[in-house]
Every structure is written in structure tokens, then in C-alpha cells.
Amino acid sequence: MPVSDADMVRAWTHVLSLSKLQPKQTVTILTSQNTHPQTLNTARIAATNMGATVNRLDLSPVNAELAHSRDSLAYLGTTPLTGNHAAIAALKKSDLVLDLMTLLFSPEQAEILEGGTKILLAVEPPEVLVRMLPSIEDKTRVGKAAAMLQGAKEMRVTSKAGTDLRLPMGEFPVIQEYGFVDEPGRWDHWPSGFSLTFPNEAQASGRVVLDRGDILLPMKSYVTTPIEMTVERGYVTSITGDLDADLLNDYMAAFDDKEAYAISHIGWGQQTRARWSTLGLYDREETIGMDARAFAGNFLFSMGPNNEAGGSRTTACHIDIPMRNCTVLLDNREVVRDGRLLPLEQAA
Ligand code: FE
């Protein structure tokens, strides 16, 4: 459904206010060929109206010859900023970067944040942005979950389909994604609504059974035939099943990189305005699947890099797998039961 420019300007003003944008601060809008023109124009209007100095930095896309889809998360590691010191300098000198391009999992992003610059990623189409406009309540909910993750030593995930995964944790920081950037050096993604961390190196073990309706990203497909994965010493060591397993194996094999199979971020969705079914309504080209990642009660399993949290693993391949109907336990305390988000006050 189309969104009016007025509604988008209002949405940006809301998000920039939550992000504590002040008059005379410098905002740089990072764009590329995939940037949505309405998102760009309305961001510029909203930030200018708030008294900020607004720049646009437009960079040419890279990796087209390497990626297997048009999804901006389909090939990680190098970005248009790699080796582009002039562009990095401009972004480091900005108070706030609006990333309408996708810098995720890049060392340049970490370098920019270290200097105190905030980065807000926003690449979903306008109607998704306005439907999942972030709120203070989102931050509170995600913060409670993050506090529980912070103290836990193990995440365990089970399901009636056969998943039984043990994820020792504590080596990596907990990351909160609530959709705005209210502290210096903070990165976030509008829209979102989940918290996550990464399992300790080489310690995750067990079995993951993807059931019908679980989602594969960046494929943006619903699993129709079960996929069974064995996890040993932090890596997925086998992926078996029917057609969906064959498709996943073939995609991942193309990267020819054993690090692609490492367990990456782990967490669960907490966004009640995100829906499991939304992905089925969209062309694959039109979304990166944030409804799928954020819908309340999904266990978000993933494979690939851990440099986003300060780890040393970089790999171009990243697979996100929102799973339904799982039970998630932190040190034996349930936080999600059979795919339903438990109110954390009542979690027991
Ligand atoms: Fe991911």
C-alpha cells in the first residue's frame, strides 16, 4: 500500500526524535542504487526540519558478480566503503548516519561507530517502516530480554519437530535492536524488535530440525519439507532432507567457505507488529524480511559471521532462519514456549 510523503516525514521525525537528533548536528544519508527514493527524500526533509545539516553520500554498489541474489545481505564483507577512506572520513565526522544502503557486518561500520557516530539502517519499503515504527515500549521490551541474555550461561532451544540445541554463551556481548539510536556509537535497524548474542566459539551442539513454515533468508522462502541439521563444536556439519535441504546446501556450497556453516547470532523475536505471514505477500525483491526476523516468539537461528559482535569470523555467506513453535530456555528458564513469547515477568 502506498504511503504518503507526509506520513513518511512524520515517521522519520518520530524516529529521529527518539534518536535524540539535535539542531546543528550533522546527518549523512548513505545511499546506493537500491535506495528507496521516498525513504531518502523524506529522511532529508525530516532531518532538515529538525535543524540538522544534511548530506547525502551516494556510493556505487559492489559484489554483483559474486552475490547470488539481489538481497543486500546476500554477500557480506566488502562494501562500497571498503578502502574508500574519503567516504569513511565523512561518515566518521557525522553525528548520525542514515544507512539506506546496508553496511551490516562490515569492518567499516565498526570503525565508524567507534568514534561515537550513530548508524541507523533503514532499507525496508516505506509501508513496512510506518507499520513497524519503533517506540519506547519496544526498547523496554527488548531491554528486558537483553538483561536476561546478559546473565545467562546457556541458551537451549527445543521443538516438537525435533530441535534440541545447546548454545553456551557469555563470550560475546548482547545486542539490542529496537529501531532507533539514542546513544553515541549505537547501531540499530528500523524496523526490528529483538535481542541477540552469539554462542561461545566452538561450543554450540545438538540438532536443528526446520519444520514446514520456518523461513530461510536471504532465500525468503517458507520451508515446505523438513530440514535436519547437525551442530557440532559450533558448526553445522550436515544439512539433510528433501528439496529445501538440497536448495540450501547448493546455495551455501557456492561460497566454498567452511566459516559459512558456523553458528552466528542467536535470539528471539519480540515485535508484536511483525507478522510471520507477511513475507508471503511480498515479491522477494521488495523486502529483506524484517517481519520474518522480528515476529514475536520466533527463535532466530543463523549461520555465518560473528564480527558484528567483535568476533574474528568474517564470511560472505549469512543465513538467517526464523523458526516457529520452538521453546527457548535461558539457563532452564523459559522465555518462549512453543513459539509463544512469554511475558518476562512471568517467565518461569
Ligand atoms: Fe542475521
PDB file of N, CA, C and O and ligand atoms in Angstrom, residues 105 265 293 302 318 320, ligand 1:
ATOM      1  N   PHE A 105      27.618  -6.005   8.983  1.00  0.00           N
ATOM      2  CA  PHE A 105      28.712  -6.972   9.046  1.00  0.00           C
ATOM      3  C   PHE A 105      29.962  -6.496   8.294  1.00  0.00           C
ATOM      4  O   PHE A 105      30.670  -7.289   7.689  1.00  0.00           O
ATOM      5  N   HIS A 265      24.462 -15.281  14.944  1.00  0.00           N
ATOM      6  CA  HIS A 265      23.674 -14.744  16.064  1.00  0.00           C
ATOM      7  C   HIS A 265      22.509 -15.656  16.442  1.00  0.00           C
ATOM      8  O   HIS A 265      21.967 -16.388  15.615  1.00  0.00           O
ATOM      9  N   ARG A 293      12.224 -11.835  10.650  1.00  0.00           N
ATOM     10  CA  ARG A 293      13.234 -11.883  11.711  1.00  0.00           C
ATOM     11  C   ARG A 293      12.674 -11.464  13.068  1.00  0.00           C
ATOM     12  O   ARG A 293      13.156 -11.891  14.106  1.00  0.00           O
ATOM     13  N   SER A 302      20.900 -18.645  13.073  1.00  0.00           N
ATOM     14  CA  SER A 302      21.615 -18.128  11.904  1.00  0.00           C
ATOM     15  C   SER A 302      22.984 -18.779  11.759  1.00  0.00           C
ATOM     16  O   SER A 302      23.532 -19.343  12.709  1.00  0.00           O
ATOM     17  N   HIS A 318      25.692 -15.520   4.809  1.00  0.00           N
ATOM     18  CA  HIS A 318      24.935 -15.369   6.056  1.00  0.00           C
ATOM     19  C   HIS A 318      23.512 -15.850   5.827  1.00  0.00           C
ATOM     20  O   HIS A 318      22.842 -15.379   4.917  1.00  0.00           O
ATOM     21  N   ASP A 320      19.871 -16.413   7.766  1.00  0.00           N
ATOM     22  CA  ASP A 320      19.002 -16.214   8.926  1.00  0.00           C
ATOM     23  C   ASP A 320      17.828 -17.165   8.800  1.00  0.00           C
ATOM     24  O   ASP A 320      17.242 -17.296   7.712  1.00  0.00           O
TER      25      ASP A 320
HETATM   26 FE    FE B   1      21.377 -12.184  10.513  1.00  0.00          FE
END
